[in-house]
mmCIF file of C-alpha atoms in Angstrom:
data_model
loop_
_atom_site.group_PDB
_atom_site.id
_atom_site.type_symbol
_atom_site.label_atom_id
_atom_site.label_comp_id
_atom_site.label_asym_id
_atom_site.label_seq_id
_atom_site.Cartn_x
_atom_site.Cartn_y
_atom_site.Cartn_z
ATOM 1 C CA MET A 29 92.431 8.613 -50.791
ATOM 2 C CA LYS A 30 89.494 9.775 -52.901
ATOM 3 C CA LEU A 31 87.329 6.950 -51.560
ATOM 4 C CA LYS A 32 88.055 7.826 -48.030
ATOM 5 C CA PHE A 33 87.313 11.521 -48.580
ATOM 6 C CA ARG A 34 83.991 10.505 -50.116
ATOM 7 C CA LYS A 35 83.083 8.234 -47.063
ATOM 8 C CA ILE A 36 83.867 11.149 -44.687
ATOM 9 C CA ALA A 37 81.767 13.542 -46.705
ATOM 10 C CA TYR A 38 78.871 10.968 -46.641
ATOM 11 C CA GLN A 39 79.149 10.521 -42.823
ATOM 12 C CA LEU A 40 79.114 14.271 -42.431
ATOM 13 C CA HIS A 41 76.198 14.685 -44.683
ATOM 14 C CA LEU A 42 74.222 11.877 -43.057
ATOM 15 C CA TRP A 43 74.516 12.722 -39.468
ATOM 16 C CA LEU A 44 74.667 16.431 -39.716
ATOM 17 C CA GLY A 45 71.475 16.225 -41.771
ATOM 18 C CA LEU A 46 69.715 13.964 -39.212
ATOM 19 C CA THR A 47 70.616 16.267 -36.247
ATOM 20 C CA SER A 48 69.714 19.617 -38.011
ATOM 21 C CA GLY A 49 66.906 18.540 -40.329
ATOM 22 C CA LEU A 50 63.893 19.907 -38.347
ATOM 23 C CA ILE A 51 65.487 23.239 -37.858
ATOM 24 C CA VAL A 52 66.444 23.440 -41.563
ATOM 25 C CA VAL A 53 62.818 22.574 -42.523
ATOM 26 C CA ILE A 54 61.502 25.425 -40.251
ATOM 27 C CA MET A 55 64.067 28.103 -41.402
ATOM 28 C CA ALA A 56 63.423 27.084 -45.115
ATOM 29 C CA ALA A 57 59.665 27.129 -44.858
ATOM 30 C CA THR A 58 59.538 30.560 -42.984
ATOM 31 C CA GLY A 59 62.089 32.015 -45.502
ATOM 32 C CA CYS A 60 59.772 31.048 -48.430
ATOM 33 C CA ILE A 61 56.947 33.048 -46.805
ATOM 34 C CA LEU A 62 59.142 36.047 -46.279
ATOM 35 C CA VAL A 63 60.204 36.284 -49.887
ATOM 36 C CA PHE A 64 57.335 38.228 -50.955
ATOM 37 C CA GLU A 65 56.347 39.519 -47.418
ATOM 38 C CA GLU A 66 55.945 43.242 -48.583
ATOM 39 C CA GLU A 67 53.661 42.315 -51.560
ATOM 40 C CA LEU A 68 51.594 40.005 -49.356
ATOM 41 C CA LYS A 69 51.189 42.660 -46.729
ATOM 42 C CA HIS A 70 50.037 45.144 -49.155
ATOM 43 C CA ILE A 71 47.298 42.673 -50.294
ATOM 44 C CA VAL A 72 46.176 41.679 -46.999
ATOM 45 C CA HIS A 73 46.070 45.035 -45.317
ATOM 46 C CA PRO A 74 45.607 47.781 -48.124
ATOM 47 C CA ASN A 75 44.201 50.272 -45.508
ATOM 48 C CA ARG A 76 47.484 50.312 -43.769
ATOM 49 C CA TYR A 77 49.678 50.924 -46.732
ATOM 50 C CA PHE A 78 47.605 52.993 -49.202
ATOM 51 C CA VAL A 79 45.769 56.461 -48.831
ATOM 52 C CA GLU A 80 42.135 57.019 -49.637
ATOM 53 C CA ASN A 81 42.788 59.998 -51.888
ATOM 54 C CA VAL A 82 46.090 61.422 -53.221
ATOM 55 C CA GLY A 83 46.320 65.073 -52.317
ATOM 56 C CA ARG A 84 48.246 67.985 -53.829
ATOM 57 C CA GLU A 85 50.872 68.544 -51.103
ATOM 58 C CA LYS A 86 51.986 66.471 -48.223
ATOM 59 C CA LEU A 87 52.152 67.796 -44.639
ATOM 60 C CA SER A 88 55.606 68.528 -43.021
ATOM 61 C CA LEU A 89 57.443 65.625 -41.372
ATOM 62 C CA SER A 90 57.467 67.417 -38.104
ATOM 63 C CA ASP A 91 53.633 67.636 -38.094
ATOM 64 C CA LEU A 92 53.269 64.005 -39.233
ATOM 65 C CA THR A 93 55.571 62.858 -36.497
ATOM 66 C CA GLU A 94 53.662 64.726 -33.839
ATOM 67 C CA LYS A 95 50.465 63.003 -34.904
ATOM 68 C CA ALA A 96 52.145 59.605 -34.942
ATOM 69 C CA GLN A 97 53.531 60.481 -31.384
ATOM 70 C CA LYS A 98 50.057 61.301 -30.028
ATOM 71 C CA ALA A 99 48.612 57.959 -31.583
ATOM 72 C CA LEU A 100 51.129 55.720 -29.785
ATOM 73 C CA PRO A 101 50.535 54.475 -26.143
ATOM 74 C CA GLU A 102 51.528 57.018 -23.442
ATOM 75 C CA GLY A 103 55.304 57.166 -22.765
ATOM 76 C CA LEU A 104 56.477 55.810 -26.065
ATOM 77 C CA LYS A 105 58.385 57.799 -28.599
ATOM 78 C CA VAL A 106 58.668 57.587 -32.411
ATOM 79 C CA LYS A 107 61.952 55.897 -33.513
ATOM 80 C CA ARG A 108 61.739 55.613 -37.273
ATOM 81 C CA VAL A 109 59.644 56.589 -40.241
ATOM 82 C CA GLN A 110 59.597 55.000 -43.675
ATOM 83 C CA MET A 111 58.278 56.816 -46.793
ATOM 84 C CA SER A 112 57.697 55.666 -50.355
ATOM 85 C CA SER A 113 58.107 57.752 -53.520
ATOM 86 C CA ASP A 114 54.662 56.135 -54.609
ATOM 87 C CA PRO A 115 52.148 59.045 -53.996
ATOM 88 C CA THR A 116 49.564 56.525 -52.985
ATOM 89 C CA ARG A 117 51.453 55.140 -50.048
ATOM 90 C CA THR A 118 51.152 55.983 -46.339
ATOM 91 C CA TYR A 119 54.037 57.060 -44.014
ATOM 92 C CA VAL A 120 54.830 54.352 -41.570
ATOM 93 C CA PHE A 121 56.012 55.454 -38.098
ATOM 94 C CA ARG A 122 57.640 52.953 -35.731
ATOM 95 C CA THR A 123 58.665 52.478 -32.109
ATOM 96 C CA LEU A 124 60.290 49.361 -30.947
ATOM 97 C CA LYS A 125 62.140 48.087 -27.762
ATOM 98 C CA MET A 126 63.735 44.613 -27.306
ATOM 99 C CA ASP A 127 65.163 42.599 -24.464
ATOM 100 C CA ASN A 128 67.878 40.551 -25.874
ATOM 101 C CA ASP A 129 68.205 38.440 -22.650
ATOM 102 C CA ALA A 130 64.556 37.095 -22.981
ATOM 103 C CA LEU A 131 64.148 33.475 -23.698
ATOM 104 C CA THR A 132 60.981 33.746 -25.901
ATOM 105 C CA TYR A 133 59.734 35.754 -28.720
ATOM 106 C CA TRP A 134 56.896 37.402 -26.426
ATOM 107 C CA GLY A 135 59.667 38.408 -23.844
ATOM 108 C CA THR A 136 62.161 39.662 -26.449
ATOM 109 C CA TYR A 137 59.640 42.367 -27.723
ATOM 110 C CA LEU A 138 58.826 44.608 -24.922
ATOM 111 C CA TYR A 139 56.730 46.589 -27.255
ATOM 112 C CA TYR A 140 56.467 47.138 -31.118
ATOM 113 C CA TYR A 141 54.036 49.505 -32.642
ATOM 114 C CA ARG A 142 53.611 50.913 -36.186
ATOM 115 C CA VAL A 143 51.610 53.966 -36.942
ATOM 116 C CA TYR A 144 50.195 54.358 -40.537
ATOM 117 C CA ILE A 145 49.451 57.941 -41.539
ATOM 118 C CA ASP A 146 47.929 59.640 -44.646
ATOM 119 C CA PRO A 147 50.742 62.269 -45.388
ATOM 120 C CA TYR A 148 48.221 64.511 -47.165
ATOM 121 C CA THR A 149 45.675 64.661 -44.377
ATOM 122 C CA GLY A 150 47.450 63.566 -41.406
ATOM 123 C CA LYS A 151 44.730 61.060 -40.720
ATOM 124 C CA VAL A 152 45.963 58.139 -38.566
ATOM 125 C CA GLN A 153 44.717 55.048 -40.671
ATOM 126 C CA GLU A 154 45.960 52.349 -38.169
ATOM 127 C CA VAL A 155 47.918 51.762 -35.056
ATOM 128 C CA GLU A 156 49.345 48.306 -35.321
ATOM 129 C CA ASP A 157 50.593 46.192 -32.375
ATOM 130 C CA ALA A 158 53.404 44.668 -34.640
ATOM 131 C CA LYS A 159 54.262 42.171 -31.814
ATOM 132 C CA HIS A 160 51.204 40.260 -32.876
ATOM 133 C CA ASP A 161 51.617 40.600 -36.617
ATOM 134 C CA PHE A 162 51.803 37.207 -38.433
ATOM 135 C CA PHE A 163 54.822 38.153 -40.493
ATOM 136 C CA GLU A 164 56.760 39.452 -37.478
ATOM 137 C CA ILE A 165 56.167 36.064 -35.742
ATOM 138 C CA VAL A 166 57.297 34.242 -38.898
ATOM 139 C CA LEU A 167 60.369 36.496 -39.171
ATOM 140 C CA ASP A 168 61.312 35.614 -35.539
ATOM 141 C CA LEU A 169 60.665 32.080 -36.060
ATOM 142 C CA HIS A 170 63.101 32.269 -39.106
ATOM 143 C CA ARG A 171 65.820 34.088 -37.139
ATOM 144 C CA ARG A 172 65.477 32.817 -33.545
ATOM 145 C CA LEU A 173 62.811 30.004 -33.494
ATOM 146 C CA LEU A 174 60.863 32.051 -31.145
ATOM 147 C CA LEU A 175 63.569 31.307 -28.506
ATOM 148 C CA GLY A 176 65.010 34.690 -27.868
ATOM 149 C CA GLU A 177 68.249 36.268 -29.049
ATOM 150 C CA LYS A 178 70.662 34.354 -26.918
ATOM 151 C CA ILE A 179 69.335 30.705 -27.252
ATOM 152 C CA GLY A 180 67.365 30.927 -30.555
ATOM 153 C CA LYS A 181 69.988 32.933 -32.575
ATOM 154 C CA THR A 182 72.701 30.691 -31.463
ATOM 155 C CA ILE A 183 70.868 27.522 -32.644
ATOM 156 C CA THR A 184 69.926 29.028 -36.013
ATOM 157 C CA GLY A 185 73.350 30.415 -36.419
ATOM 158 C CA TYR A 186 75.081 26.958 -35.911
ATOM 159 C CA SER A 187 72.399 25.230 -37.866
ATOM 160 C CA THR A 188 73.114 27.525 -40.819
ATOM 161 C CA LEU A 189 76.903 26.681 -40.634
ATOM 162 C CA ILE A 190 76.040 22.960 -40.322
ATOM 163 C CA PHE A 191 73.693 23.345 -43.361
ATOM 164 C CA ALA A 192 76.479 25.018 -45.371
ATOM 165 C CA ILE A 193 78.666 21.935 -44.580
ATOM 166 C CA ILE A 194 75.769 19.528 -45.609
ATOM 167 C CA LEU A 195 75.519 21.360 -49.024
ATOM 168 C CA LEU A 196 79.214 21.153 -49.655
ATOM 169 C CA SER A 197 79.455 17.507 -48.666
ATOM 170 C CA GLY A 198 76.383 16.718 -50.688
ATOM 171 C CA LEU A 199 78.229 17.980 -53.709
ATOM 172 C CA VAL A 200 81.097 15.509 -53.074
ATOM 173 C CA ILE A 201 78.460 12.679 -52.892
ATOM 174 C CA TRP A 202 76.423 13.892 -55.864
ATOM 175 C CA TYR A 203 79.605 13.644 -58.163
ATOM 176 C CA PRO A 204 79.795 9.971 -59.248
ATOM 177 C CA ARG A 205 82.691 7.644 -58.751
ATOM 178 C CA LYS A 206 82.721 6.616 -62.456
ATOM 179 C CA MET A 207 81.440 8.740 -65.162
ATOM 180 C CA SER A 208 79.139 7.368 -67.787
ATOM 181 C CA LYS A 209 76.160 8.295 -69.894
ATOM 182 C CA SER A 210 73.696 6.756 -67.566
ATOM 183 C CA MET A 211 75.337 8.304 -64.588
ATOM 184 C CA LEU A 212 75.235 11.771 -66.221
ATOM 185 C CA LYS A 213 71.531 11.338 -66.891
ATOM 186 C CA GLY A 214 70.913 10.532 -63.201
ATOM 187 C CA MET A 215 72.788 13.532 -62.046
ATOM 188 C CA PHE A 216 70.559 16.078 -63.742
ATOM 189 C CA PHE A 217 67.345 14.438 -64.361
ATOM 190 C CA ILE A 218 64.654 12.635 -62.234
ATOM 191 C CA LYS A 219 63.666 9.142 -63.517
ATOM 192 C CA THR A 220 59.819 9.537 -63.310
ATOM 193 C CA SER A 221 59.250 6.071 -64.460
ATOM 194 C CA ALA A 222 61.104 4.410 -61.580
ATOM 195 C CA ASN A 223 59.573 3.192 -58.344
ATOM 196 C CA TRP A 224 58.874 5.812 -55.449
ATOM 197 C CA LYS A 225 62.009 4.968 -53.650
ATOM 198 C CA ARG A 226 64.192 5.844 -56.754
ATOM 199 C CA ILE A 227 62.089 8.864 -57.365
ATOM 200 C CA ASN A 228 62.576 10.206 -53.832
ATOM 201 C CA TYR A 229 66.318 9.505 -54.159
ATOM 202 C CA ASP A 230 66.418 11.524 -57.463
ATOM 203 C CA VAL A 231 64.430 14.293 -56.019
ATOM 204 C CA HIS A 232 66.884 14.747 -53.200
ATOM 205 C CA ASN A 233 70.046 14.272 -55.381
ATOM 206 C CA VAL A 234 69.024 16.275 -58.492
ATOM 207 C CA LEU A 235 67.052 19.124 -56.875
ATOM 208 C CA GLY A 236 69.655 19.337 -54.213
ATOM 209 C CA PHE A 237 72.230 20.007 -56.890
ATOM 210 C CA TYR A 238 70.089 22.626 -58.838
ATOM 211 C CA ALA A 239 69.476 24.585 -55.542
ATOM 212 C CA VAL A 240 72.962 24.396 -54.021
ATOM 213 C CA ILE A 241 74.320 27.782 -55.370
ATOM 214 C CA PRO A 242 71.382 30.023 -54.119
ATOM 215 C CA LEU A 243 71.299 28.016 -50.789
ATOM 216 C CA LEU A 244 75.034 28.715 -50.294
ATOM 217 C CA PHE A 245 74.548 32.390 -50.998
ATOM 218 C CA ILE A 246 71.713 32.382 -48.291
ATOM 219 C CA SER A 247 73.885 30.491 -45.858
ATOM 220 C CA TYR A 248 76.795 32.704 -46.355
ATOM 221 C CA SER A 249 74.663 35.969 -45.843
ATOM 222 C CA ALA A 250 73.117 34.349 -42.676
ATOM 223 C CA LEU A 251 76.566 33.470 -41.245
ATOM 224 C CA ILE A 252 77.631 37.200 -41.664
ATOM 225 C CA TRP A 253 74.591 38.169 -39.480
ATOM 226 C CA ASN A 254 74.963 35.375 -36.897
ATOM 227 C CA PHE A 255 78.703 35.518 -36.367
ATOM 228 C CA GLU A 256 80.392 38.731 -35.736
ATOM 229 C CA SER A 257 83.933 37.110 -35.990
ATOM 230 C CA ILE A 258 83.139 35.953 -39.417
ATOM 231 C CA ASP A 259 81.690 39.242 -40.505
ATOM 232 C CA LYS A 260 84.755 41.208 -39.281
ATOM 233 C CA TRP A 261 87.220 38.716 -40.811
ATOM 234 C CA VAL A 262 85.525 38.940 -44.384
ATOM 235 C CA LYS A 263 85.222 42.756 -43.962
ATOM 236 C CA ASN A 264 88.800 43.427 -42.904
ATOM 237 C CA THR A 265 90.325 40.853 -45.417
ATOM 238 C CA LEU A 266 88.551 42.409 -48.337
ATOM 239 C CA ASN A 267 89.058 45.969 -47.231
ATOM 240 C CA GLY A 268 92.687 45.759 -46.988
ATOM 241 C CA ASN A 269 94.187 49.140 -46.313
ATOM 242 C CA THR A 270 90.965 51.056 -46.504
ATOM 243 C CA LEU A 271 90.526 53.412 -43.581
ATOM 244 C CA ALA A 272 87.973 52.236 -41.002
ATOM 245 C CA GLU A 273 84.576 54.179 -40.955
ATOM 246 C CA LYS A 274 84.203 56.814 -38.237
ATOM 247 C CA LYS A 275 80.993 56.816 -36.452
ATOM 248 C CA ALA A 276 79.070 60.203 -36.725
ATOM 249 C CA LYS A 277 78.221 61.932 -33.429
ATOM 250 C CA SER A 278 76.029 65.039 -32.655
ATOM 251 C CA THR A 279 77.769 67.868 -30.710
ATOM 252 C CA ILE A 280 75.887 68.559 -27.548
ATOM 253 C CA PRO A 281 75.290 72.292 -27.520
ATOM 254 C CA THR A 282 75.948 74.660 -24.582
ATOM 255 C CA GLU A 283 73.116 76.930 -23.380
ATOM 256 C CA GLU A 284 74.607 79.769 -25.280
ATOM 257 C CA SER A 285 74.776 77.836 -28.712
ATOM 258 C CA LYS A 286 71.316 76.252 -28.547
ATOM 259 C CA THR A 287 69.223 76.979 -31.580
ATOM 260 C CA SER A 288 65.491 76.614 -32.432
ATOM 261 C CA VAL A 289 66.073 74.899 -35.794
ATOM 262 C CA ASN A 290 63.478 72.277 -36.780
ATOM 263 C CA ILE A 291 65.715 69.477 -37.872
ATOM 264 C CA LEU A 292 62.963 67.306 -39.028
ATOM 265 C CA ASP A 293 61.730 69.806 -41.547
ATOM 266 C CA MET A 294 65.149 70.331 -42.787
ATOM 267 C CA ILE A 295 65.452 66.545 -43.377
ATOM 268 C CA ASP A 296 62.027 66.544 -44.921
ATOM 269 C CA HIS A 297 62.962 69.250 -47.365
ATOM 270 C CA LYS A 298 65.999 67.120 -48.408
ATOM 271 C CA ILE A 299 63.877 64.032 -48.666
ATOM 272 C CA LYS A 300 61.308 65.822 -50.853
ATOM 273 C CA ASP A 301 64.075 67.014 -53.125
ATOM 274 C CA GLY A 302 65.653 63.562 -53.443
ATOM 275 C CA LEU A 303 62.688 61.123 -53.174
ATOM 276 C CA PRO A 304 61.153 61.712 -56.634
ATOM 277 C CA ASN A 305 64.301 60.112 -58.240
ATOM 278 C CA LYS A 306 64.512 57.374 -55.534
ATOM 279 C CA GLU A 307 62.391 54.396 -54.555
ATOM 280 C CA SER A 308 61.922 55.105 -50.707
ATOM 281 C CA ALA A 309 63.402 56.930 -47.782
ATOM 282 C CA MET A 310 63.841 55.892 -44.176
ATOM 283 C CA VAL A 311 64.758 58.148 -41.165
ATOM 284 C CA ASN A 312 66.070 56.762 -37.745
ATOM 285 C CA PHE A 313 65.559 59.192 -34.950
ATOM 286 C CA PRO A 314 68.449 59.706 -32.399
ATOM 287 C CA ARG A 315 68.402 57.437 -29.355
ATOM 288 C CA THR A 316 71.109 59.216 -27.301
ATOM 289 C CA GLU A 317 72.367 62.782 -26.687
ATOM 290 C CA GLU A 318 75.187 62.184 -29.190
ATOM 291 C CA GLY A 319 73.037 60.300 -31.499
ATOM 292 C CA THR A 320 72.117 61.457 -35.102
ATOM 293 C CA TYR A 321 69.355 61.582 -37.328
ATOM 294 C CA TYR A 322 70.145 58.874 -39.923
ATOM 295 C CA MET A 323 68.526 59.083 -43.267
ATOM 296 C CA GLU A 324 68.592 56.573 -46.099
ATOM 297 C CA LEU A 325 67.388 57.309 -49.663
ATOM 298 C CA THR A 326 67.085 54.082 -51.642
ATOM 299 C CA PHE A 327 67.256 54.112 -55.496
ATOM 300 C CA GLY A 328 65.297 50.875 -56.233
ATOM 301 C CA ASN A 329 64.189 47.422 -54.984
ATOM 302 C CA LYS A 330 67.793 46.639 -54.036
ATOM 303 C CA GLN A 331 68.352 47.954 -50.533
ATOM 304 C CA TYR A 332 72.082 48.520 -51.004
ATOM 305 C CA GLN A 333 71.562 51.029 -53.745
ATOM 306 C CA ASN A 334 71.179 53.998 -51.410
ATOM 307 C CA GLU A 335 72.585 57.197 -49.993
ATOM 308 C CA HIS A 336 73.261 57.544 -46.228
ATOM 309 C CA TYR A 337 73.125 60.767 -44.381
ATOM 310 C CA ASN A 338 73.850 61.496 -40.788
ATOM 311 C CA PHE A 339 72.608 64.936 -39.421
ATOM 312 C CA ASP A 340 73.532 66.416 -36.143
ATOM 313 C CA GLN A 341 70.340 66.449 -34.078
ATOM 314 C CA TYR A 342 70.912 69.830 -32.733
ATOM 315 C CA SER A 343 72.067 71.943 -35.788
ATOM 316 C CA GLY A 344 70.926 69.755 -38.625
ATOM 317 C CA GLU A 345 74.601 69.872 -40.059
ATOM 318 C CA ILE A 346 75.443 66.878 -42.310
ATOM 319 C CA LEU A 347 78.080 65.050 -40.418
ATOM 320 C CA LYS A 348 78.529 62.094 -42.760
ATOM 321 C CA TYR A 349 77.511 61.224 -46.436
ATOM 322 C CA GLN A 350 77.976 57.901 -48.236
ATOM 323 C CA SER A 351 76.695 56.607 -51.667
ATOM 324 C CA TYR A 352 76.698 53.041 -52.757
ATOM 325 C CA LYS A 353 78.598 54.507 -55.956
ATOM 326 C CA ASP A 354 81.706 55.475 -53.671
ATOM 327 C CA LYS A 355 84.563 53.215 -54.725
ATOM 328 C CA ASN A 356 86.600 54.290 -51.681
ATOM 329 C CA ILE A 357 84.553 52.454 -49.014
ATOM 330 C CA GLY A 358 86.436 49.099 -49.454
ATOM 331 C CA TYR A 359 85.192 45.737 -50.980
ATOM 332 C CA GLY A 360 84.392 44.367 -47.610
ATOM 333 C CA THR A 361 82.148 47.207 -46.659
ATOM 334 C CA ALA A 362 80.526 47.064 -50.145
ATOM 335 C CA LEU A 363 79.857 43.304 -49.740
ATOM 336 C CA LYS A 364 78.421 43.888 -46.264
ATOM 337 C CA GLU A 365 76.057 46.560 -47.657
ATOM 338 C CA ARG A 366 74.731 44.004 -50.174
ATOM 339 C CA ASN A 367 74.162 41.256 -47.604
ATOM 340 C CA TYR A 368 70.522 41.667 -47.117
ATOM 341 C CA ASP A 369 69.886 41.832 -50.846
ATOM 342 C CA LEU A 370 72.042 38.694 -51.341
ATOM 343 C CA HIS A 371 70.124 36.890 -48.549
ATOM 344 C CA THR A 372 66.685 37.816 -49.998
ATOM 345 C CA GLY A 373 67.557 37.267 -53.639
ATOM 346 C CA SER A 374 66.642 40.984 -54.557
ATOM 347 C CA LEU A 375 70.275 41.524 -55.499
ATOM 348 C CA PHE A 376 69.377 39.554 -58.683
ATOM 349 C CA GLY A 377 65.984 41.280 -59.158
ATOM 350 C CA ILE A 378 62.618 39.604 -59.302
ATOM 351 C CA THR A 379 64.094 36.554 -61.102
ATOM 352 C CA GLY A 380 66.433 36.107 -58.009
ATOM 353 C CA ARG A 381 63.567 36.276 -55.644
ATOM 354 C CA ILE A 382 61.641 33.638 -57.604
ATOM 355 C CA ILE A 383 64.839 31.435 -57.761
ATOM 356 C CA TYR A 384 65.352 31.859 -53.978
ATOM 357 C CA LEU A 385 61.675 30.835 -53.452
ATOM 358 C CA LEU A 386 62.150 27.687 -55.359
ATOM 359 C CA ALA A 387 65.474 26.910 -53.618
ATOM 360 C CA GLY A 388 63.806 27.502 -50.196
ATOM 361 C CA ILE A 389 61.040 24.934 -51.177
ATOM 362 C CA ILE A 390 63.687 22.499 -52.204
ATOM 363 C CA ALA A 391 65.683 23.202 -48.931
ATOM 364 C CA ALA A 392 62.587 22.423 -46.783
ATOM 365 C CA SER A 393 62.231 19.089 -48.709
ATOM 366 C CA LEU A 394 65.742 17.927 -48.518
ATOM 367 C CA PRO A 395 65.757 16.772 -44.757
ATOM 368 C CA ILE A 396 62.488 14.911 -45.462
ATOM 369 C CA THR A 397 63.690 13.138 -48.687
ATOM 370 C CA GLY A 398 67.074 12.575 -47.100
ATOM 371 C CA PHE A 399 65.429 10.949 -43.986
ATOM 372 C CA ILE A 400 63.352 8.539 -46.205
ATOM 373 C CA ILE A 401 66.638 7.488 -48.082
ATOM 374 C CA TYR A 402 68.320 6.795 -44.633
ATOM 375 C CA PHE A 403 65.166 4.992 -43.421
ATOM 376 C CA ASN A 404 64.897 2.770 -46.480
ATOM 377 C CA LYS A 405 68.594 1.911 -46.437
ATOM 378 C CA LYS A 406 68.391 1.012 -42.695
ATOM 379 C CA LYS A 407 65.358 -1.175 -43.470
ATOM 380 C CA LYS A 408 67.208 -3.001 -46.242
ATOM 381 C CA LYS A 409 70.113 -4.020 -44.161
ATOM 382 C CA PRO A 410 69.672 -7.760 -43.007
ATOM 383 C CA LYS A 411 70.008 -8.521 -39.368
ATOM 384 C CA LYS A 412 72.970 -10.677 -38.386
ATOM 385 C CA LYS A 413 71.954 -14.162 -37.218
ATOM 386 C CA LYS A 414 73.217 -15.144 -33.739
ATOM 387 C CA VAL A 415 75.372 -18.242 -33.812
#
C-alpha cells in the first residue's frame, strides 16, 4: 500500500512538474524581484520618494489633493493617497482604472498615474505613468503573466494549486523507503564530491525540502487571492459564529441637510494626530455616492498591524472602526488580514523576507533541476530490441 502511494506521488510530482514548470519559474523569479520592491524603488528613484528639504509644517491634505488633481491628465480624479511618518518622504497620490475583461497587461490598465508631492511646499516632484513602471510590469507578470485578469489569473491560480500538490508529493518522495545513516545524510546534505548528475539530484532533493514550508505558505496565501471559494470556506470555517462584517455606507444628504464641511481636512487632522506613533497612512477616496473615505493607519512594516476607519463622505462621521487588536473579528477574518504579510514574508520580519527570497530562488531552480533529472533517467533507459 505504501509503495503504491509512493508511486502515485512520484507520477503526480513528475507530470505536474513538467506541465507547470515554466510558469513556476516565471512566478518564482518575479516574486524574488518583488520581495524588496519598495527598498529598490527608493534607491532607483530617490526624487520621487524623498523631499529636498524637510519643512516645519505640512500643507493640508485638501490643498495637496487639489495640487495632485491639477497635475493629472484632464478628466482623471485622485483615488488614493499614501503618507509616511518619515518626515523626509513625499505624499504619493494615485489614480487607476482597470478593464478586467482585457486579454493583455496593456489592455488591463486603462490608465495608472502616481503623483509625488512635497507635503511642505506642495511642489509636484514627478507625475509617473505607472503603467510603464518596471516593477508594475513585473507584478502583473507575477500575478497574471501579462495575460489579463480572466486568462492570466486563472493560469497562475491553477498553477499555484498544482505547485502546492507538487510540494506535498515531493515530501512523500523525499522520505526514504528504508532509513539508514547514509540515507539521512543524503536527505539533508548535498554531496559536493559526487558527479554533476548526483549534485543536480541533491540540489533538487535537499534544497526542495528546506524551502518547502515557506513555499507552502506562499502557495496558500496565493490560493486565497485566486480562488474566492477557498477564501470564503477558510474564513467562514474559522470564524464560526462570529457575526459577518457590515459594509459601511455614506448617507446621501438631502438639499436641506447638506453641509460645507471639508472632510479631507478632518481626516488629515486625525492622521496627523495618529501618524507619529504609526508607520504610514493610506486614504482611499469614495468611488460612488454611497462610498466612504477609507483610512488605514499602519503601525509597522507588517501591513495587518493597522487601524481601519470609514468616514461618511458628506458629514465626516466615523461609520466604522476596526483595530487588528480586536479579538471579536474572528480567526478567519484575522487570518485574511494577515494574508499579504504571509505571502511576502513580512509577517516574520526582515528575516522572513530574506528566507522567502531564498525560497523563491530555490523554487525557480526546482523545475530546471527536476527536468534535468527526468531527462537523465529517460536517456538511461535502454531501448527494447525488436525481435
